[in-house]
XYZ file of C-alpha atoms in Angstrom:
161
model
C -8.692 4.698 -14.378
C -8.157 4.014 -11.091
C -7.770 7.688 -8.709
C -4.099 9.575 -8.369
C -3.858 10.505 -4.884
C -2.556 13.685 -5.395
C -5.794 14.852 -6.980
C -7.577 13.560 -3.719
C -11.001 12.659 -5.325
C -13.751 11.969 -3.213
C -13.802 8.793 -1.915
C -17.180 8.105 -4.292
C -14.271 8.576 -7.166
C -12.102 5.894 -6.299
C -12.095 3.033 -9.033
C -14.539 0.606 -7.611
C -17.506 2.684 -5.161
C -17.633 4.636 -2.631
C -16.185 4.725 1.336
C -12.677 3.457 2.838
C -11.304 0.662 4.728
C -14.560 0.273 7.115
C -17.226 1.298 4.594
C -19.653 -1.279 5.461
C -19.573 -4.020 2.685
C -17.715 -2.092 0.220
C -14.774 -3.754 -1.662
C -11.196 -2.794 0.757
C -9.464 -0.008 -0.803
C -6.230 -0.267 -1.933
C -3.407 2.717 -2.147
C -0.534 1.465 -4.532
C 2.514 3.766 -4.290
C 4.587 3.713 -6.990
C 7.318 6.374 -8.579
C 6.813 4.498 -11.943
C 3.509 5.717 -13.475
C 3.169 2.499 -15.807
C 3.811 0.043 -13.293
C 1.311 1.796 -10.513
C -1.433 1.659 -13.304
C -0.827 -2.095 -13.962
C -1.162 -2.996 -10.232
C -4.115 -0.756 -10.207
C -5.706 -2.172 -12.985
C -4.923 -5.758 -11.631
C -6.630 -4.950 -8.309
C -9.154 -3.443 -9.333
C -9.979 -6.490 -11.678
C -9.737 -8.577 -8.646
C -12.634 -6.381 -7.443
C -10.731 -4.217 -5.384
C -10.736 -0.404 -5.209
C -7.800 1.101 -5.513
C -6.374 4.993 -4.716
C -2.527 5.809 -6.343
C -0.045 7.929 -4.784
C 3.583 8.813 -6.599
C 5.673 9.807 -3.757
C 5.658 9.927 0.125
C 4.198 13.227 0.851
C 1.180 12.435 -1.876
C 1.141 8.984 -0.389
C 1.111 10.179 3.186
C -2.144 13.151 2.864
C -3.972 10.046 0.624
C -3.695 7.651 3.718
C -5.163 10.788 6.196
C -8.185 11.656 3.761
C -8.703 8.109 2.382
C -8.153 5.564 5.472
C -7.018 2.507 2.803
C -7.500 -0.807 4.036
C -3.897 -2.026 2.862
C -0.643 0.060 1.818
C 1.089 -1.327 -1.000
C 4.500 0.592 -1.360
C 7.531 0.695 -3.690
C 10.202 0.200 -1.527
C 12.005 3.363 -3.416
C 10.314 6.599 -4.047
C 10.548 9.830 -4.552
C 10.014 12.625 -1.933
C 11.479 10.770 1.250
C 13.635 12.790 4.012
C 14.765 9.681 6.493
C 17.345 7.671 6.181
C 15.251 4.771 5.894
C 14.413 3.485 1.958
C 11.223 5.423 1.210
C 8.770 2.594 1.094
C 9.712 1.631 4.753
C 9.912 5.277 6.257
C 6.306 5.775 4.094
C 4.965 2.965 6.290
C 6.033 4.399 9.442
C 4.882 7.897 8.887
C 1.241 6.819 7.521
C 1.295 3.995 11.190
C 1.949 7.315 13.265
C -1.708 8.488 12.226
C -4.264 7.619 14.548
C -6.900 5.150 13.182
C -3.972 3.638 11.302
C -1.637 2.336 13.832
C -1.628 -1.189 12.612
C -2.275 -0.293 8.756
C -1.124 -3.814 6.864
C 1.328 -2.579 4.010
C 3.248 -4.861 1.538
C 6.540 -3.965 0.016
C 7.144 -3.857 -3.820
C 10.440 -4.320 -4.913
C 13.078 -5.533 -7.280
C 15.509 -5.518 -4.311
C 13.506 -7.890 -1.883
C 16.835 -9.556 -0.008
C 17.991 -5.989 0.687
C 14.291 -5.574 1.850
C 14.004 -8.439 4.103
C 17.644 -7.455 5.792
C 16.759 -4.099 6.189
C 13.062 -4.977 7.790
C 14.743 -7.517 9.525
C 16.566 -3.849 11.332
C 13.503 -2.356 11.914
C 10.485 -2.998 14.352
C 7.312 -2.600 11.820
C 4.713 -3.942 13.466
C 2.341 -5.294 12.075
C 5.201 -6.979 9.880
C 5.428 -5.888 6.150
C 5.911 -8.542 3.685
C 7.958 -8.248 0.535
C 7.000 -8.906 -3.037
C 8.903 -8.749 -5.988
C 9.175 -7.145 -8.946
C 8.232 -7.945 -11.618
C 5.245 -9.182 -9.468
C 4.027 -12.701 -8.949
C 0.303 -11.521 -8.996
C -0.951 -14.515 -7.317
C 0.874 -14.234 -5.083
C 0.535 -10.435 -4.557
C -3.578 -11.342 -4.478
C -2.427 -14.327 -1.307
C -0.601 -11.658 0.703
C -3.130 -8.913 0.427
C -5.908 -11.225 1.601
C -4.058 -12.621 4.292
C -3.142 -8.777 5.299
C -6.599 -7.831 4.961
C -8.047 -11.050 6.691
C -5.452 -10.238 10.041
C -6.701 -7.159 9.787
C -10.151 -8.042 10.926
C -9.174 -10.662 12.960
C -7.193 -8.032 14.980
C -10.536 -5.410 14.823
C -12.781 -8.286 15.916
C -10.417 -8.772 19.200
């Protein structure tokens, strides 16, 4: 089972080895944020079968201390969840909190949701930068797996610079 954030194993618990995002050749780690319990375990189960390891958060605050102890390698976010106090949709304000903490300025994040135009206009409003792309729900997995490695492959491009 892949870890729940808001038991904040140690990072040699996550599904998949030990270390975060710059833990020498280990596989990136993932945190999937998701309010629905089933759904999170399905995308964790997915990326972890795709040989990633993955961390799970429910909600914004448990989503938030799991991005300062873990240091993920990608954010992928419900764009709704639970626990949010900005007027911004969760997902988006969940971003901007977790890019405030130093060493993860320029974290890549993709949005999950079942309301991706909405998305798109409202991130359209907003400066995120890096960009977040949208997925939708129910997901597209390959094309989930295409946006994660091109997130994770600008990522190093922009570390190598």
């Amino acid at each position: 089972d892949a870890s729940r954030a808001g038991d904040l194993p140690s990072p040699a618990e996550e599904r998949g080895g030990a270390g975060g995002a710059g833990a020498g050749d280990d596989p990136p780690l993932i945190l999937v944020v998701e309010d629905d319990s089933r759904l999170r375990d399905v995308l964790a189960d997915f990326l972890a079968l795709k040989g990633f390891r993955t961390a799970q958060a429910d909600g914004v605050t448990e989503a938030c201390a799991a991005a300062l102890r873990l240091r993920p390698a990608l954010l992928l976010t419900d764009l709704t969840l639970r626990g949010a106090t900005s007027s911004l949709p969760d997902g988006v304000h969940l971003v901007n909190l977790v890019r405030r903490t130093p060493g993860l300025e320029r974290l890549p994040a993709i949005l999950h949701t079942a309301a991706p135009a909405e998305a798109r206009a409202l991130l359209r409003r907003t400066s995120l930068d890096p960009p977040v792309p949208v997925v939708e729900k129910p997901s597209d997995f390959a094309f989930l797996c295409s946006l994660i490695d091109r997130a994770l492959l600008g990522a190093r491009s922009e570390a190598d610079v």
